[in-house]
Amino acid sequence: MICDHLALRTTHQPKAASMIIQRTNPRRRPKGLFVGLATVDLAYVVDKIPPRNAKISVPSQQVSTGGPAANAAATFAFLGGRSVLVTAAGRHPLGTFIRQDLERSSVSVHDIARYRKEAPPVSSILVLKKSGERTVVSANAAALAPISFKFNPRWLSGVSIVQVDGHYMSLCIAGARLARSRGIPVVLDSGSWKEGMDELLPSINIAICSDDFRPPGCRDDRDVLEFLAAQGISRVAITRGAAPIIFVDNGKHGQLPIEKIRPIDTLGAGDIFHGAFCYHACGMGSSFRDSLAFAARIATASCLHPGTRLRPGV
């Protein structure tokens, strides 16, 4: 049941919090498990992208935890769910920052790199002031050498939904396989085709991909939809920025329009979309289209504010 309308603007809350949202009855809080990438994001708002060999100064910076799985987990938690993230952070001070920042966002973290000393992935981000478009440079999962691990079955205890982002692919495959074998729906968040994804797809129930996702041999969105259907994935959506979302639900095709806004910052909007989708999809009787529509509203609202978390005074 839905109760309690809240509008919060506090530290460590996803920026989607700026819109009035509805939270779930605490006695029915869903639990989501998110598997994949967590980064340290260093973001700067710029008037223009600097040319080669140039230096620019900006009036402020934003430092927070980022990454598809981490941002989705933080959004799921803010909306009222119990959120767990399986990722690689490590013992480096920046890894400590990731864990502490996520804990302040009510995300429980299982760190498969807890004994590693290397720095975790760091993303450098330029947000264009005029349009809200962002440019990102990151080593992503390649920042850490391959990690030996065993996916702990207890991490799935009480979980209603699992999301994997394809980073740390062997980790995502192990988690998705185990979840699917237990009848827990598995959602794929993917912005690009990654090595090993052909092994991951058989364990996916729902795929929500960006317009840049192109499996081998696929030239356009129609090819992508056909490719994923051939993998046995009956619910697929492709997000396309401000353009309508296209989706297939058990063979039925549709489009979902996106509210037109003047974005301030599009950073993390896709990740927030996925976290909101997973939260809504846990509701009894939630249709695929309704969950996509809910996620689109939250992600659109997030684009009206800078960064992926709201700060005091913003």
CSV table of C-alpha atoms in Angstrom, one decimal:
chain,number,residue,atom,x,y,z
A,1,MET,CA,0.0,0.0,0.0
A,2,ILE,CA,1.1,3.6,-0.6
A,3,CYS,CA,1.3,6.0,2.2
A,4,ASP,CA,3.0,9.2,3.3
A,5,HIS,CA,4.0,11.9,0.8
A,6,LEU,CA,7.5,13.3,1.4
A,7,ALA,CA,9.6,15.9,-0.4
A,8,LEU,CA,13.2,15.8,1.0
A,9,ARG,CA,16.3,17.8,0.1
A,10,THR,CA,19.0,16.4,2.3
A,11,THR,CA,22.6,15.2,2.0
A,12,HIS,CA,23.1,11.7,0.5
A,13,GLN,CA,19.6,11.5,-0.9
A,14,PRO,CA,19.3,10.8,-4.6
A,15,LYS,CA,18.4,13.9,-6.5
A,16,ALA,CA,15.1,12.4,-7.5
A,17,ALA,CA,14.0,13.2,-4.0
A,18,SER,CA,13.2,16.8,-5.1
A,19,MET,CA,9.8,15.6,-6.5
A,20,ILE,CA,7.0,14.6,-4.2
A,21,ILE,CA,7.0,10.8,-4.1
A,22,GLN,CA,5.2,8.1,-2.2
A,23,ARG,CA,6.9,5.6,0.1
A,24,THR,CA,5.9,2.1,0.8
A,25,ASN,CA,4.4,1.0,4.0
A,26,PRO,CA,7.5,0.0,6.1
A,27,ARG,CA,6.0,-3.4,6.9
A,28,ARG,CA,6.0,-4.2,3.2
A,29,ARG,CA,9.4,-2.8,2.2
A,30,PRO,CA,10.9,-4.7,-0.8
A,31,LYS,CA,14.5,-5.8,-0.7
A,32,GLY,CA,16.6,-5.3,-3.8
A,33,LEU,CA,20.1,-6.7,-4.6
A,34,PHE,CA,22.3,-4.7,-7.0
A,35,VAL,CA,25.4,-6.3,-8.5
A,36,GLY,CA,28.1,-4.3,-10.3
A,37,LEU,CA,30.0,-1.1,-10.4
A,38,ALA,CA,30.6,1.5,-7.7
A,39,THR,CA,32.9,4.5,-8.5
A,40,VAL,CA,34.1,7.7,-7.0
A,41,ASP,CA,32.6,10.5,-9.1
A,42,LEU,CA,34.3,13.8,-9.5
A,43,ALA,CA,31.9,16.1,-11.3
A,44,TYR,CA,32.4,19.7,-12.6
A,45,VAL,CA,29.9,22.0,-14.3
A,46,VAL,CA,31.5,23.8,-17.3
A,47,ASP,CA,30.4,26.4,-19.7
A,48,LYS,CA,32.1,24.6,-22.5
A,49,ILE,CA,34.2,21.5,-23.0
A,50,PRO,CA,37.9,22.6,-22.8
A,51,PRO,CA,40.0,22.2,-25.9
A,52,ARG,CA,43.2,20.2,-26.2
A,53,ASN,CA,46.0,21.2,-23.8
A,54,ALA,CA,43.8,23.7,-22.0
A,55,LYS,CA,43.1,24.3,-18.3
A,56,ILE,CA,39.9,25.7,-16.9
A,57,SER,CA,38.7,26.7,-13.4
A,58,VAL,CA,35.2,26.1,-12.1
A,59,PRO,CA,33.5,27.6,-9.0
A,60,SER,CA,32.7,24.2,-7.4
A,61,GLN,CA,33.0,20.4,-7.5
A,62,GLN,CA,30.8,17.5,-6.6
A,63,VAL,CA,32.2,14.3,-5.0
A,64,SER,CA,30.0,11.3,-4.5
A,65,THR,CA,29.7,7.6,-5.1
A,66,GLY,CA,28.6,6.7,-8.6
A,67,GLY,CA,28.3,3.8,-11.0
A,68,PRO,CA,25.2,2.1,-12.4
A,69,ALA,CA,24.6,-0.4,-9.6
A,70,ALA,CA,25.5,2.0,-6.8
A,71,ASN,CA,23.2,4.8,-8.0
A,72,ALA,CA,20.4,2.4,-8.6
A,73,ALA,CA,20.8,0.9,-5.1
A,74,ALA,CA,20.8,4.4,-3.5
A,75,THR,CA,17.6,5.3,-5.4
A,76,PHE,CA,15.9,2.0,-4.4
A,77,ALA,CA,16.7,2.7,-0.8
A,78,PHE,CA,15.5,6.3,-0.9
A,79,LEU,CA,12.2,5.3,-2.4
A,80,GLY,CA,11.6,3.0,0.6
A,81,GLY,CA,13.2,-0.3,-0.2
A,82,ARG,CA,15.9,-2.3,1.6
A,83,SER,CA,18.9,-2.0,-0.6
A,84,VAL,CA,22.0,-4.2,-0.9
A,85,LEU,CA,25.0,-3.7,-3.2
A,86,VAL,CA,27.6,-6.3,-4.2
A,87,THR,CA,30.6,-4.5,-5.6
A,88,ALA,CA,34.3,-4.0,-5.4
A,89,ALA,CA,35.6,-1.1,-3.4
A,90,GLY,CA,38.7,-2.3,-1.5
A,91,ARG,CA,40.9,-1.0,1.4
A,92,HIS,CA,42.1,2.1,-0.3
A,93,PRO,CA,40.9,5.3,1.3
A,94,LEU,CA,38.7,5.9,-1.8
A,95,GLY,CA,37.2,2.5,-1.2
A,96,THR,CA,36.4,3.5,2.3
A,97,PHE,CA,34.7,6.6,1.0
A,98,ILE,CA,32.5,4.5,-1.3
A,99,ARG,CA,31.3,2.2,1.5
A,100,GLN,CA,30.7,5.1,4.0
A,101,ASP,CA,28.9,7.2,1.4
A,102,LEU,CA,26.6,4.3,0.4
A,103,GLU,CA,26.0,3.5,4.1
A,104,ARG,CA,24.8,7.0,4.6
A,105,SER,CA,22.4,6.4,1.7
A,106,SER,CA,21.0,3.3,3.6
A,107,VAL,CA,22.7,0.9,1.2
A,108,SER,CA,24.3,-2.2,2.7
A,109,VAL,CA,27.5,-3.1,0.9
A,110,HIS,CA,29.2,-6.5,0.3
A,111,ASP,CA,32.7,-5.7,-0.9
A,112,ILE,CA,34.4,-8.6,-2.8
A,113,ALA,CA,37.6,-6.5,-2.9
A,114,ARG,CA,37.8,-5.8,0.8
A,115,TYR,CA,41.4,-7.1,1.1
A,116,ARG,CA,42.7,-5.2,-2.0
A,117,LYS,CA,44.8,-2.1,-1.7
A,118,GLU,CA,44.4,-0.6,-5.2
A,119,ALA,CA,42.3,2.5,-5.8
A,120,PRO,CA,38.8,1.8,-6.9
A,121,PRO,CA,37.4,3.2,-10.2
A,122,VAL,CA,37.3,7.0,-10.3
A,123,SER,CA,35.1,8.8,-12.9
A,124,SER,CA,35.9,12.3,-14.1
A,125,ILE,CA,32.8,14.1,-15.3
A,126,LEU,CA,32.2,17.3,-17.1
A,127,VAL,CA,28.6,18.6,-17.2
A,128,LEU,CA,27.8,21.1,-19.9
A,129,LYS,CA,25.9,24.0,-18.1
A,130,LYS,CA,23.8,25.0,-21.1
A,131,SER,CA,22.3,21.6,-21.9
A,132,GLY,CA,23.0,19.3,-18.9
A,133,GLU,CA,24.8,16.8,-21.1
A,134,ARG,CA,27.7,15.1,-19.5
A,135,THR,CA,31.1,13.7,-20.7
A,136,VAL,CA,32.6,10.9,-18.6
A,137,VAL,CA,36.0,9.4,-18.4
A,138,SER,CA,36.4,6.2,-16.3
A,139,ALA,CA,38.4,3.0,-16.1
A,140,ASN,CA,35.3,1.3,-14.7
A,141,ALA,CA,35.9,-2.3,-13.6
A,142,ALA,CA,39.3,-2.3,-15.4
A,143,ALA,CA,40.7,-0.2,-12.5
A,144,LEU,CA,40.9,-3.3,-10.4
A,145,ALA,CA,42.8,-6.5,-11.5
A,146,PRO,CA,40.6,-9.6,-11.7
A,147,ILE,CA,39.2,-10.6,-8.3
A,148,SER,CA,38.7,-14.2,-7.0
A,149,PHE,CA,35.4,-14.4,-5.2
A,150,LYS,CA,32.5,-16.7,-4.4
A,151,PHE,CA,29.0,-15.4,-4.6
A,152,ASN,CA,27.4,-15.9,-1.2
A,153,PRO,CA,23.9,-17.5,-1.5
A,154,ARG,CA,22.9,-15.7,1.7
A,155,TRP,CA,23.1,-12.4,-0.1
A,156,LEU,CA,19.8,-13.4,-1.8
A,157,SER,CA,18.0,-13.9,1.5
A,158,GLY,CA,14.6,-12.1,1.4
A,159,VAL,CA,15.5,-10.4,-1.9
A,160,SER,CA,12.5,-9.5,-4.2
A,161,ILE,CA,14.5,-8.4,-7.2
A,162,VAL,CA,18.1,-8.5,-8.5
A,163,GLN,CA,19.7,-6.0,-10.9
A,164,VAL,CA,23.1,-6.6,-12.7
A,165,ASP,CA,25.0,-4.0,-14.7
A,166,GLY,CA,27.5,-6.3,-16.5
A,167,HIS,CA,30.6,-4.7,-14.7
A,168,TYR,CA,32.6,-7.4,-12.9
A,169,MET,CA,30.9,-9.8,-15.3
A,170,SER,CA,31.7,-13.0,-13.5
A,171,LEU,CA,30.1,-11.6,-10.4
A,172,CYS,CA,27.0,-10.6,-12.3
A,173,ILE,CA,26.8,-14.0,-14.0
A,174,ALA,CA,27.0,-15.8,-10.7
A,175,GLY,CA,24.4,-13.6,-9.0
A,176,ALA,CA,22.0,-13.7,-11.9
A,177,ARG,CA,22.2,-17.5,-12.3
A,178,LEU,CA,21.6,-18.1,-8.6
A,179,ALA,CA,18.7,-15.6,-8.4
A,180,ARG,CA,17.0,-17.0,-11.5
A,181,SER,CA,17.3,-20.6,-10.1
A,182,ARG,CA,15.4,-19.4,-7.0
A,183,GLY,CA,12.7,-17.7,-9.0
A,184,ILE,CA,13.9,-14.1,-8.2
A,185,PRO,CA,13.4,-11.8,-11.2
A,186,VAL,CA,16.7,-10.5,-12.7
A,187,VAL,CA,17.0,-7.1,-14.4
A,188,LEU,CA,19.8,-6.2,-16.7
A,189,ASP,CA,21.0,-2.6,-16.9
A,190,SER,CA,23.3,-2.2,-19.9
A,191,GLY,CA,24.6,0.8,-21.8
A,192,SER,CA,26.9,-1.2,-24.0
A,193,TRP,CA,27.8,-4.7,-25.1
A,194,LYS,CA,30.4,-6.2,-22.8
A,195,GLU,CA,32.6,-9.3,-23.0
A,196,GLY,CA,30.8,-12.2,-21.4
A,197,MET,CA,27.3,-10.8,-21.8
A,198,ASP,CA,26.3,-13.8,-24.0
A,199,GLU,CA,26.8,-15.9,-20.9
A,200,LEU,CA,24.8,-13.5,-18.7
A,201,LEU,CA,21.7,-13.1,-20.9
A,202,PRO,CA,20.2,-16.6,-20.3
A,203,SER,CA,19.7,-15.6,-16.7
A,204,ILE,CA,18.0,-12.3,-17.4
A,205,ASN,CA,14.2,-11.8,-17.1
A,206,ILE,CA,14.0,-8.1,-17.9
A,207,ALA,CA,16.5,-6.1,-20.0
A,208,ILE,CA,16.5,-2.3,-19.9
A,209,CYS,CA,19.2,-0.9,-22.1
A,210,SER,CA,20.3,2.4,-23.5
A,211,ASP,CA,20.1,3.4,-27.1
A,212,ASP,CA,23.9,2.7,-27.3
A,213,PHE,CA,23.5,-1.0,-26.5
A,214,ARG,CA,24.4,-3.0,-29.6
A,215,PRO,CA,24.9,-6.7,-29.5
A,216,PRO,CA,27.0,-8.2,-32.3
A,217,GLY,CA,25.3,-7.9,-35.6
A,218,CYS,CA,22.7,-5.4,-34.4
A,219,ARG,CA,22.4,-2.2,-36.4
A,220,ASP,CA,19.4,-0.5,-34.8
A,221,ASP,CA,16.9,-0.8,-32.0
A,222,ARG,CA,14.7,-3.2,-33.9
A,223,ASP,CA,17.6,-5.6,-34.2
A,224,VAL,CA,18.3,-5.3,-30.5
A,225,LEU,CA,14.7,-6.1,-29.6
A,226,GLU,CA,14.8,-9.2,-31.8
A,227,PHE,CA,18.2,-10.3,-30.5
A,228,LEU,CA,17.0,-10.1,-26.9
A,229,ALA,CA,13.7,-11.9,-27.6
A,230,ALA,CA,15.8,-14.7,-29.2
A,231,GLN,CA,17.6,-15.0,-25.8
A,232,GLY,CA,14.3,-15.7,-24.2
A,233,ILE,CA,13.9,-12.3,-22.5
A,234,SER,CA,10.2,-11.4,-22.8
A,235,ARG,CA,10.4,-7.9,-21.3
A,236,VAL,CA,12.7,-5.4,-22.9
A,237,ALA,CA,12.9,-1.6,-22.9
A,238,ILE,CA,15.3,0.8,-24.6
A,239,THR,CA,15.7,4.2,-23.1
A,240,ARG,CA,16.6,7.0,-25.6
A,241,GLY,CA,17.2,10.1,-23.5
A,242,ALA,CA,14.5,12.6,-24.2
A,243,ALA,CA,12.9,10.4,-26.9
A,244,PRO,CA,10.1,8.0,-26.1
A,245,ILE,CA,11.1,4.7,-24.5
A,246,ILE,CA,10.4,1.7,-26.7
A,247,PHE,CA,9.5,-1.6,-25.1
A,248,VAL,CA,8.3,-5.1,-25.7
A,249,ASP,CA,6.2,-6.9,-23.1
A,250,ASN,CA,5.6,-10.6,-23.9
A,251,GLY,CA,5.5,-9.8,-27.6
A,252,LYS,CA,3.5,-6.6,-27.4
A,253,HIS,CA,5.3,-3.5,-28.6
A,254,GLY,CA,4.8,0.0,-27.2
A,255,GLN,CA,6.3,3.4,-26.7
A,256,LEU,CA,6.3,5.6,-23.6
A,257,PRO,CA,6.7,9.4,-24.0
A,258,ILE,CA,9.1,11.3,-21.8
A,259,GLU,CA,8.1,14.6,-20.2
A,260,LYS,CA,9.8,17.5,-21.9
A,261,ILE,CA,12.0,19.5,-19.5
A,262,ARG,CA,15.1,21.8,-19.7
A,263,PRO,CA,17.7,19.6,-18.0
A,264,ILE,CA,20.2,20.9,-15.5
A,265,ASP,CA,22.3,17.7,-15.3
A,266,THR,CA,21.6,14.3,-16.9
A,267,LEU,CA,24.4,12.6,-14.9
A,268,GLY,CA,23.1,9.3,-13.4
A,269,ALA,CA,19.6,9.6,-14.8
A,270,GLY,CA,19.7,6.2,-16.3
A,271,ASP,CA,21.0,4.6,-13.1
A,272,ILE,CA,18.2,6.4,-11.1
A,273,PHE,CA,15.7,5.1,-13.7
A,274,HIS,CA,16.8,1.5,-13.0
A,275,GLY,CA,16.6,1.9,-9.3
A,276,ALA,CA,13.2,3.4,-9.5
A,277,PHE,CA,12.0,0.7,-11.9
A,278,CYS,CA,13.2,-2.1,-9.6
A,279,TYR,CA,11.4,-0.5,-6.7
A,280,HIS,CA,8.1,-0.1,-8.5
A,281,ALA,CA,8.3,-3.6,-10.1
A,282,CYS,CA,8.3,-5.1,-6.6
A,283,GLY,CA,4.8,-3.8,-6.0
A,284,MET,CA,1.9,-6.3,-6.2
A,285,GLY,CA,0.2,-6.1,-9.6
A,286,SER,CA,2.7,-3.7,-11.1
A,287,SER,CA,2.7,-3.9,-14.9
A,288,PHE,CA,5.9,-3.6,-16.9
A,289,ARG,CA,4.6,-0.4,-18.6
A,290,ASP,CA,3.6,1.2,-15.3
A,291,SER,CA,7.0,0.5,-13.7
A,292,LEU,CA,8.7,2.0,-16.7
A,293,ALA,CA,6.5,5.1,-16.5
A,294,PHE,CA,7.2,5.5,-12.7
A,295,ALA,CA,10.9,5.2,-13.4
A,296,ALA,CA,10.8,7.7,-16.2
A,297,ARG,CA,9.1,10.3,-13.9
A,298,ILE,CA,11.7,9.8,-11.2
A,299,ALA,CA,14.6,10.0,-13.7
A,300,THR,CA,13.2,13.0,-15.4
A,301,ALA,CA,12.9,14.8,-12.1
A,302,SER,CA,16.5,13.9,-11.3
A,303,CYS,CA,17.6,15.9,-14.3
A,304,LEU,CA,16.3,19.1,-12.8
A,305,HIS,CA,19.1,19.2,-10.2
A,306,PRO,CA,22.9,18.9,-10.3
A,307,GLY,CA,24.7,15.7,-9.4
A,308,THR,CA,23.3,12.4,-8.3
A,309,ARG,CA,22.7,13.5,-4.7
A,310,LEU,CA,21.1,16.6,-3.3
A,311,ARG,CA,23.1,18.7,-1.0
A,312,PRO,CA,22.0,21.1,1.8
A,313,GLY,CA,21.0,24.5,0.4
A,314,VAL,CA,20.5,23.2,-3.2
